[in-house]
Coordinates of C-alpha atoms and ligand atoms in Angstrom, one line a residue:
X1 CA -114.2 -37.9 59.3
X2 CA -116.0 -37.6 62.5
X3 CA -116.4 -33.3 61.4
X4 CA -118.2 -33.1 58.3
X5 CA -115.8 -32.0 55.7
X6 CA -116.3 -29.8 53.1
X7 CA -115.4 -30.3 49.7
X8 CA -112.3 -28.5 49.4
X9 CA -110.9 -29.7 52.6
X10 CA -110.9 -33.2 51.0
X11 CA -110.2 -31.6 47.8
X12 CA -107.0 -30.7 49.9
X13 CA -106.2 -33.9 52.0
X14 CA -106.4 -35.8 48.3
X15 CA -102.7 -34.5 48.0
X16 CA -99.2 -36.0 50.0
X17 CA -96.5 -33.7 49.6
X18 CA -94.0 -35.5 50.7
X19 CA -94.6 -38.3 49.1
X20 CA -95.0 -36.7 45.8
X21 CA -91.6 -35.2 46.0
X22 CA -89.5 -37.9 46.8
X23 CA -91.7 -40.0 44.5
X24 CA -90.4 -37.1 41.8
X25 CA -86.7 -37.3 43.7
X26 CA -86.9 -41.4 42.8
X27 CA -88.0 -41.1 38.9
X28 CA -85.0 -38.6 38.4
X29 CA -82.5 -41.3 39.3
X30 CA -79.9 -38.7 40.7
X31 CA -76.6 -39.3 40.7
X32 CA -75.9 -39.5 44.2
X33 CA -73.0 -37.5 46.0
X34 CA -74.9 -37.3 48.5
X35 CA -76.5 -38.6 52.8
X36 CA -76.8 -42.0 52.7
X37 CA -74.2 -44.2 51.4
X38 CA -76.2 -47.1 50.1
X39 CA -76.5 -44.0 46.4
X40 CA -80.1 -45.1 46.1
X41 CA -79.6 -49.2 47.2
X42 CA -77.0 -49.5 45.4
X43 CA -74.8 -50.9 47.5
X44 CA -77.5 -52.4 50.0
X45 CA -77.4 -56.2 51.2
X46 CA -78.3 -58.2 48.6
X47 CA -80.2 -59.9 50.5
X48 CA -82.5 -57.2 52.3
X49 CA -82.6 -56.5 48.4
X50 CA -83.6 -60.0 47.1
X51 CA -86.1 -59.4 49.7
X52 CA -87.4 -55.7 49.5
X53 CA -86.7 -54.6 45.5
X54 CA -84.3 -52.1 45.2
X55 CA -87.0 -48.5 44.6
X56 CA -88.0 -48.6 48.1
X57 CA -83.8 -46.6 48.6
X58 CA -83.9 -44.1 46.1
X59 CA -86.6 -42.7 48.9
X60 CA -83.7 -43.2 51.3
X61 CA -82.8 -40.0 51.3
X62 CA -81.1 -36.5 53.2
X63 CA -82.6 -32.6 53.1
X64 CA -81.7 -31.1 50.3
X65 CA -84.5 -28.5 48.5
X66 CA -85.9 -30.7 46.5
X67 CA -87.2 -32.8 49.2
X68 CA -87.5 -30.1 52.4
X69 CA -85.8 -30.1 55.8
X70 CA -87.6 -31.8 58.5
X71 CA -86.0 -28.5 60.4
X72 CA -87.0 -26.4 58.7
X73 CA -89.5 -26.5 56.5
X74 CA -90.3 -24.5 53.8
X75 CA -91.7 -27.0 51.0
X76 CA -93.5 -30.4 50.9
X77 CA -92.5 -31.2 54.6
X78 CA -94.0 -27.6 55.5
X79 CA -97.1 -28.3 53.1
X80 CA -98.0 -31.9 54.7
X81 CA -97.0 -31.3 58.7
X82 CA -99.9 -28.2 57.1
X83 CA -102.3 -30.9 56.0
X84 CA -102.0 -33.1 59.2
X85 CA -102.7 -29.9 61.0
X86 CA -105.7 -29.8 58.9
X87 CA -107.3 -32.7 59.3
X88 CA -106.7 -33.1 63.3
X89 CA -108.1 -29.7 63.1
X90 CA -104.6 -28.8 65.0
X91 CA -103.0 -25.2 64.6
X92 CA -99.8 -27.4 64.0
X93 CA -98.3 -30.6 63.7
X94 CA -94.7 -31.8 64.1
X95 CA -93.8 -34.4 62.4
X96 CA -91.5 -36.9 64.6
X97 CA -89.6 -40.2 63.5
X98 CA -88.7 -40.6 67.2
X99 CA -91.9 -42.4 68.5
X100 CA -94.5 -40.5 70.9
X101 CA -91.6 -41.1 73.4
X102 CA -89.7 -38.0 71.6
X103 CA -92.6 -36.4 71.9
X104 CA -93.2 -36.7 75.3
X105 CA -90.1 -36.0 76.4
X106 CA -91.1 -32.5 73.8
X107 CA -94.3 -31.9 75.6
X108 CA -92.2 -32.0 78.8
X109 CA -89.7 -29.7 77.8
X110 CA -92.1 -26.6 75.9
X111 CA -94.8 -26.9 78.9
X112 CA -92.7 -26.5 81.7
X113 CA -89.3 -25.1 83.2
X114 CA -87.0 -26.6 86.0
X115 CA -88.6 -26.1 89.4
X116 CA -92.4 -26.3 87.9
X117 CA -94.9 -29.1 89.0
X118 CA -96.4 -31.1 87.1
X119 CA -99.8 -33.8 87.8
X120 CA -99.1 -37.0 86.3
X121 CA -100.1 -40.4 86.9
X122 CA -97.6 -42.6 88.4
X123 CA -98.9 -45.4 85.3
X124 CA -97.4 -43.4 82.4
X125 CA -95.2 -44.4 79.9
X126 CA -90.8 -44.6 81.0
X127 CA -90.4 -42.2 78.4
X128 CA -92.6 -39.4 80.6
X129 CA -89.3 -39.8 83.5
X130 CA -86.5 -39.0 80.5
X131 CA -89.1 -36.0 80.1
X132 CA -89.4 -35.4 84.1
X133 CA -85.8 -35.5 84.0
X134 CA -84.7 -33.1 81.3
X135 CA -86.6 -31.0 82.3
X136 CA -86.5 -30.3 85.7
X137 CA -90.0 -30.2 86.5
X138 CA -91.3 -31.1 90.1
X139 CA -93.7 -34.7 88.9
X140 CA -96.9 -34.6 91.1
X141 CA -97.6 -38.0 91.2
X142 CA -101.6 -39.5 90.5
X143 CA -101.9 -42.8 92.0
X144 CA -103.3 -44.7 89.8
X145 CA -106.8 -46.7 90.2
X146 CA -107.2 -50.1 90.4
X147 CA -109.8 -52.5 89.4
X148 CA -109.2 -55.7 91.0
X149 CA -112.6 -57.2 89.6
X150 CA -111.4 -56.6 86.1
X151 CA -107.6 -56.9 87.4
X152 CA -107.0 -53.3 85.3
X153 CA -105.7 -50.0 86.5
X154 CA -107.2 -46.6 85.0
X155 CA -105.5 -43.3 84.5
X156 CA -106.1 -40.8 85.6
X157 CA -110.1 -39.4 86.5
X158 CA -111.5 -35.5 86.9
X159 CA -111.7 -36.1 90.7
X160 CA -107.6 -37.6 91.0
X161 CA -107.1 -34.3 88.8
X162 CA -109.0 -31.5 90.2
X163 CA -108.0 -32.6 93.4
X164 CA -104.8 -32.9 93.0
X165 CA -105.2 -29.0 91.4
X166 CA -106.7 -27.8 94.4
X167 CA -103.8 -29.6 96.6
X168 CA -100.8 -28.2 94.5
X169 CA -102.3 -25.3 92.5
X170 CA -99.4 -23.5 91.4
X171 CA -98.7 -26.5 89.2
X172 CA -98.1 -25.5 85.7
X173 CA -99.8 -28.1 83.9
X174 CA -100.8 -31.3 83.6
X175 CA -99.8 -34.5 82.0
X176 CA -102.8 -37.2 80.5
X177 CA -101.9 -40.4 78.9
X178 CA -105.4 -41.7 77.4
X179 CA -106.6 -44.2 75.8
X180 CA -104.0 -46.1 78.1
X181 CA -103.1 -49.6 76.5
X182 CA -106.1 -51.2 76.9
X183 CA -107.8 -48.2 74.8
X184 CA -109.2 -46.9 78.9
X185 CA -110.1 -43.4 76.9
X186 CA -110.7 -41.0 80.4
X187 CA -113.2 -37.6 80.6
X188 CA -110.3 -35.7 78.9
X189 CA -113.0 -32.9 77.7
X190 CA -113.7 -32.6 81.5
X191 CA -110.6 -32.7 82.9
X192 CA -109.4 -30.1 79.6
X193 CA -112.1 -27.6 80.8
X194 CA -110.6 -27.9 84.0
X195 CA -107.4 -27.3 83.7
X196 CA -108.2 -24.4 81.0
X197 CA -110.5 -22.5 83.4
X198 CA -107.5 -22.2 86.6
X199 CA -104.9 -21.2 83.8
X200 CA -102.8 -25.0 83.7
X201 CA -101.5 -26.5 80.5
X202 CA -103.0 -29.7 79.3
X203 CA -100.3 -32.4 78.3
X204 CA -101.2 -35.4 76.4
X205 CA -100.0 -38.8 75.2
X206 CA -102.1 -40.1 72.9
X207 CA -99.5 -42.5 71.5
X208 CA -102.5 -45.3 71.0
X209 CA -105.2 -42.5 69.4
X210 CA -104.2 -41.3 66.1
X211 CA -106.8 -43.2 64.6
X212 CA -109.5 -41.7 67.1
X213 CA -111.1 -38.5 65.9
X214 CA -111.3 -40.9 62.3
X215 CA -114.6 -42.7 63.1
X216 CA -117.3 -41.5 64.8
X217 CA -117.7 -45.4 66.7
X218 CA -114.5 -44.0 68.7
X219 CA -114.5 -41.9 72.1
X220 CA -113.7 -38.0 71.7
X221 CA -109.6 -37.7 71.1
X222 CA -107.7 -35.2 72.7
X223 CA -107.6 -32.7 69.3
X224 CA -111.1 -32.8 69.9
X225 CA -111.0 -32.0 73.5
X226 CA -108.9 -29.1 73.4
X227 CA -105.2 -30.8 74.5
X228 CA -102.7 -27.8 74.4
X229 CA -100.2 -30.8 73.2
X230 CA -100.9 -34.0 72.2
X231 CA -99.0 -36.9 71.2
X232 CA -99.5 -39.7 68.7
X233 CA -97.8 -42.9 67.5
X234 CA -99.5 -42.4 64.0
X235 CA -97.5 -45.9 63.4
X236 CA -99.5 -48.1 66.8
X237 CA -102.9 -48.3 64.8
X238 CA -103.2 -46.1 61.8
X239 CA -100.8 -46.9 58.6
X240 CA -97.4 -45.4 59.4
X241 CA -93.6 -46.8 59.4
X242 CA -93.0 -47.8 63.5
X243 CA -90.7 -44.4 64.5
X244 CA -93.3 -42.4 62.6
X245 CA -95.5 -40.4 65.6
X246 CA -96.7 -36.7 65.5
X247 CA -97.0 -34.0 67.7
X248 CA -99.6 -31.6 67.9
X249 CA -100.2 -28.0 69.0
X250 CA -103.2 -26.1 70.1
X251 CA -102.4 -23.9 72.4
X252 CA -102.5 -20.3 73.9
X253 CA -101.1 -21.0 77.4
X254 CA -97.3 -22.4 75.2
X255 CA -95.4 -19.8 72.9
X256 CA -95.1 -22.7 69.4
X257 CA -92.0 -21.2 68.0
X258 CA -91.0 -23.0 72.1
X259 CA -92.3 -26.4 70.7
X260 CA -90.3 -25.8 67.0
X261 CA -87.2 -25.1 68.3
X262 CA -87.4 -28.5 71.4
X263 CA -88.5 -30.7 68.5
X264 CA -86.3 -29.5 66.6
X265 CA -83.5 -30.0 69.5
X266 CA -84.9 -33.3 70.2
X267 CA -84.9 -34.8 66.5
X268 CA -82.3 -36.5 64.2
X269 CA -80.9 -33.9 61.7
X270 CA -80.5 -37.3 59.2
X271 CA -84.5 -38.0 59.2
X272 CA -85.1 -41.7 57.7
X273 CA -87.9 -39.5 55.0
X274 CA -89.6 -43.2 54.1
X275 CA -91.3 -42.3 57.3
X276 CA -91.8 -38.8 56.5
X277 CA -93.6 -40.0 53.7
X278 CA -95.3 -42.6 55.6
X279 CA -96.9 -40.4 57.6
X280 CA -98.3 -38.4 55.1
X281 CA -100.2 -41.6 53.4
X282 CA -101.2 -42.5 56.9
X283 CA -103.0 -38.9 57.0
X284 CA -104.6 -39.1 53.4
X285 CA -105.3 -43.0 53.5
X286 CA -107.0 -42.3 57.0
X287 CA -109.3 -38.9 55.9
X288 CA -110.5 -40.8 53.1
X289 CA -111.0 -44.4 54.3
X290 CA -110.8 -44.2 58.8
X291 CA -114.4 -44.5 58.9
X292 CA -115.1 -47.0 57.0
X293 CA -112.4 -48.7 57.7
X294 CA -112.6 -48.2 61.5
X295 CA -116.2 -50.0 61.6
X296 CA -115.1 -52.7 59.6
X297 CA -112.3 -53.1 62.3
X298 CA -114.8 -51.9 65.4
X299 CA -117.2 -54.7 64.3
X300 CA -114.1 -57.2 64.2
X301 CA -113.1 -56.3 67.5
X302 CA -117.3 -56.3 69.0
X303 CA -118.1 -59.6 67.6
X304 CA -115.1 -60.8 68.9
X305 CA -115.8 -59.5 71.9
X306 CA -119.2 -60.7 72.7
X307 CA -118.2 -63.9 71.1
X308 CA -115.4 -64.7 73.7
X309 CA -118.1 -63.7 76.9
X310 CA -120.7 -65.6 75.6
X311 CA -118.3 -69.2 75.1
X312 CA -115.2 -69.2 76.3
X313 CA -116.0 -69.9 79.7
X314 CA -112.5 -69.2 81.5
X315 CA -112.2 -65.9 79.1
X316 CA -113.5 -62.3 79.8
X317 CA -113.3 -58.9 78.0
X318 CA -114.5 -56.2 79.2
X319 CA -116.9 -53.6 77.3
X320 CA -117.9 -50.2 76.2
X321 CA -120.8 -50.6 78.9
X322 CA -119.1 -51.4 81.6
X323 CA -116.5 -48.7 81.0
X324 CA -119.0 -46.1 81.1
X325 CA -120.4 -47.1 83.6
X326 CA -116.9 -47.0 85.7
X327 CA -117.1 -43.4 83.8
X328 CA -115.2 -44.1 81.2
X329 CA -114.6 -44.8 78.0
X330 CA -113.2 -47.5 75.5
X331 CA -111.9 -47.6 72.2
X332 CA -113.9 -51.2 71.2
X333 CA -110.4 -51.8 68.9
X334 CA -108.4 -53.1 71.6
X335 CA -109.2 -56.3 73.0
X336 CA -108.4 -57.4 76.5
X337 CA -108.6 -60.6 77.1
X338 CA -108.4 -61.3 80.5
X339 CA -107.2 -64.6 81.9
X340 CA -106.8 -65.3 85.0
X341 CA -109.8 -68.2 85.4
X342 CA -107.2 -70.3 82.8
X343 CA -105.5 -71.0 85.3
X344 CA -102.4 -69.8 83.3
X345 CA -100.9 -66.2 82.8
X346 CA -101.2 -63.5 80.3
X347 CA -97.9 -64.2 79.6
X348 CA -97.7 -68.2 79.5
X349 CA -100.6 -67.9 76.9
X350 CA -99.3 -64.8 74.8
X351 CA -96.2 -67.3 74.4
X352 CA -98.8 -70.4 73.5
X353 CA -99.6 -67.5 71.2
X354 CA -96.7 -67.5 69.6
X355 CA -94.9 -70.6 69.6
X356 CA -98.2 -72.9 68.5
X357 CA -100.5 -71.0 66.4
X358 CA -98.4 -68.4 64.7
X359 CA -99.9 -65.0 66.4
X360 CA -97.9 -62.2 68.0
X361 CA -99.2 -60.1 69.8
X362 CA -99.1 -56.5 71.5
X363 CA -98.8 -57.1 75.8
X364 CA -100.1 -59.3 77.7
X365 CA -99.3 -59.3 81.7
X366 CA -100.5 -62.3 84.4
X367 CA -103.9 -61.3 84.1
X368 CA -104.4 -60.1 80.3
X369 CA -103.9 -60.6 76.7
X370 CA -104.1 -57.4 74.2
X371 CA -104.6 -57.8 71.4
X372 CA -104.3 -54.4 69.1
X373 CA -106.4 -54.2 66.1
X374 CA -104.9 -51.2 63.7
X375 CA -106.0 -50.0 60.3
X376 CA -105.1 -53.2 58.4
X377 CA -107.2 -55.6 61.2
X378 CA -109.2 -57.9 59.4
X379 CA -112.8 -59.9 60.4
X380 CA -110.3 -62.9 59.9
X381 CA -107.3 -62.0 61.8
X382 CA -110.6 -62.3 65.2
X383 CA -111.9 -65.8 64.3
X384 CA -108.2 -66.9 63.8
X385 CA -107.2 -65.3 67.4
X386 CA -111.1 -66.8 69.3
X387 CA -110.4 -70.3 67.6
X388 CA -106.6 -70.6 69.1
X389 CA -108.3 -69.1 72.5
X390 CA -110.9 -71.4 72.3
X391 CA -108.5 -74.6 71.4
X392 CA -106.5 -72.5 74.6
X393 CA -109.5 -72.4 76.6
X394 CA -110.2 -76.8 75.9
X395 CA -106.8 -77.7 76.3
X396 CA -105.5 -75.9 79.0
X397 CA -106.3 -76.5 82.8
X398 CA -105.7 -75.1 85.6
X399 CA -106.3 -73.6 88.5
X400 CA -107.7 -69.8 89.1
X401 CA -104.7 -67.9 89.7
X402 CA -105.3 -65.9 92.9
X403 CA -103.3 -63.3 92.5
X404 CA -103.6 -59.6 93.6
X405 CA -103.3 -56.6 91.0
X406 CA -102.0 -53.9 94.2
X407 CA -99.5 -51.6 94.9
X408 CA -98.6 -49.9 98.1
X409 CA -99.4 -46.4 98.8
X410 CA -97.4 -44.1 96.7
X411 CA -98.2 -41.0 98.5
X412 CA -94.9 -40.4 99.4
X413 CA -92.2 -37.2 99.7
X414 CA -90.9 -35.9 96.6
X415 CA -87.6 -34.1 98.1
X416 CA -85.8 -34.2 95.1
X417 CA -86.7 -33.4 91.8
X418 CA -85.9 -36.2 89.9
X419 CA -83.2 -34.2 87.4
X420 CA -81.2 -33.3 90.5
X421 CA -80.2 -36.8 91.4
X422 CA -79.6 -38.3 87.7
X423 CA -76.9 -35.8 87.8
X424 CA -75.8 -36.0 91.0
X425 CA -73.0 -38.9 91.6
X426 CA -73.6 -38.8 95.2
X427 CA -75.3 -42.3 95.0
X428 CA -74.9 -46.1 97.3
X429 CA -76.5 -48.8 97.3
X430 CA -78.5 -50.7 100.5
X431 CA -80.4 -53.4 101.4
X432 CA -83.6 -53.2 100.8
X433 CA -84.4 -53.0 104.7
X434 CA -82.1 -50.5 105.5
X435 CA -83.4 -48.1 102.3
X436 CA -86.7 -46.7 104.2
X437 CA -86.8 -43.1 105.1
X438 CA -83.4 -42.6 102.2
X439 CA -84.2 -40.4 99.2
X440 CA -84.3 -42.9 96.2
X441 CA -82.0 -42.5 93.2
X442 CA -83.3 -44.7 90.6
X443 CA -86.4 -46.1 89.7
X444 CA -88.1 -49.6 90.4
X445 CA -90.9 -51.2 88.6
X446 CA -92.0 -54.1 89.8
X447 CA -94.3 -56.0 86.5
X448 CA -96.9 -56.7 87.5
X449 CA -98.6 -53.8 87.2
X450 CA -96.2 -52.0 85.8
X451 CA -95.9 -49.0 87.8
X452 CA -93.3 -47.3 89.1
X453 CA -93.4 -48.0 93.2
X454 CA -89.3 -46.3 93.6
X455 CA -88.8 -43.2 91.7
X456 CA -85.4 -41.2 92.2
X457 CA -86.4 -37.7 94.3
X458 CA -88.5 -39.4 96.7
X459 CA -88.9 -40.3 100.0
X460 CA -88.9 -44.5 100.4
X461 CA -91.3 -45.0 103.2
X462 CA -91.3 -48.4 104.7
X463 CA -94.4 -49.6 103.0
X464 CA -92.7 -49.5 99.7
X465 CA -89.7 -51.2 100.8
X466 CA -92.6 -54.7 102.4
X467 CA -94.0 -54.8 99.5
X468 CA -90.2 -54.9 97.1
X469 CA -89.1 -57.3 99.5
X470 CA -92.4 -59.6 99.3
X471 CA -92.3 -58.3 95.5
X472 CA -88.9 -60.4 95.4
X473 CA -89.4 -63.1 96.9
X474 CA -92.6 -64.1 94.6
X475 CA -89.7 -64.0 91.8
X476 CA -92.2 -60.7 90.4
X477 CA -90.1 -59.3 88.1
X478 CA -88.4 -55.8 88.3
X479 CA -87.3 -53.7 85.9
X480 CA -84.2 -51.2 87.1
X481 CA -83.3 -53.5 90.0
X482 CA -79.1 -53.9 88.9
X483 CA -78.9 -57.6 90.2
X484 CA -80.6 -61.0 89.5
X485 CA -82.3 -60.9 92.6
X486 CA -83.6 -57.2 94.3
X487 CA -81.8 -56.9 97.9
X488 CA -80.1 -52.9 97.0
X489 CA -81.7 -50.0 96.5
X490 CA -79.8 -47.4 95.2
X491 CA -80.0 -44.2 97.2
X492 CA -78.7 -40.1 97.2
X493 CA -76.1 -40.0 99.9
X494 CA -76.9 -36.8 101.9
Ligands
PLP1 C1 -99.2 -44.7 76.4 C2 -97.6 -45.2 75.3 N1 -97.2 -43.8 75.2 C3 -95.8 -43.9 74.6 C4 -95.1 -45.1 74.1 C5 -94.2 -45.0 73.2 O1 -94.7 -44.5 71.8 P1 -93.9 -44.6 70.8 O2 -92.9 -46.4 70.7 O3 -94.5 -44.4 69.8 O4 -92.3 -44.0 71.1 C6 -96.0 -46.2 74.5 C7 -95.3 -47.2 73.5 O5 -96.2 -48.4 73.8 C8 -97.3 -46.0 75.1 O6 -97.4 -46.9 75.6

């Protein structure tokens, strides 16, 4: 671990109370008159059971004393959450079974009341729109910076947040995403320091950063930087099962009981205990082996990056040094490969990798491939990836693409809160050109760059309409459009 761990710390962290409770329960072979209906795996589909074995389903239980309740934990779940909080050095950790998506929604509801304003980057994950609508806040948008040489979108910087705080001193909270999908980590300590000096709450979407505290060569985590609330997808980089995330509370500005109530309101009353146990074990594994395992992952990623930059002339990976020169940091375990010079798009190469090389990426866009490495990644995975890229570099030659990563000015006027528009039935569809000056009643997000250019409650400008018409004519996918071609936009009828 990054922090020097005491003997008593390590002795406690060796435990996995929730896993142990489930294991003890499975061994009892109880006669089940509780949900779920498969009764300890007995009636699970044969084909699936042949593949997985039957034992695992004995862990798929419901709430009773022996295994505890996620909503009112007093036993093994309470202890497992305490160990999680201890591992990350925070006051309280909440286990989540609907990923960081539900954690993002919870952060909005916990930190803000209807009518509060919150500073937030336009390049945030789509779950934040749900948080904005549910909580009834006024979003103050920060336009993301784009680096045209790297074809890369950045998250909010310290300067941008300071500027927004100066202009909107009434803001209640600041919402930051760090690391981004590409592993770019913003200046969190500086941002947290600034916000706290001004009495503002800091919420961090650290979906891609649950591993950061476990290796000293990785950038600083939001929990170490002092964020009030921070949510991590333990399943993305560490070894929890999909949907397993954690919301960390470390605030003097938010009431922890309010967070507890909200997390409980948003989660199912039938959580999957396998997911919960995997959070308990992922924490133990990361504490015990994170430093070593991530040393290897970092080494493999850095070797891969170096090899690509030296030997594959049509591809390029930006480096940690390059990012640091720009004032941000990089989690090097996310290997972004720029492919614009291959003449193929990132989407095309992603598909070639899947079909011809049996390699599945997490993400690609027009310009880049993003290979996400995790605790289970190996050097040989990276070698297979590099060999495939080298092969593609030789096989496919095309003209360099001249796409420009651009977004129109998003310094638009928020006229209504997104929640009001969402709840209102007073909407109509207008032709794109006629929509100028109207209040948007939907979200429209062209891919790339994946940044919403129309948000409910915002006044639609001519620049945005022209941009959408241009994107649509180029067959760019626009998420949120309700017809084959984007010809109309939903607006509020005022
Ligand atoms: C930045 C960011 N935040 C939140 C999420 C949602 O996380 P989850 O899949 O754990 O719900 C994602 C998912 O990719 C993400 O990239």
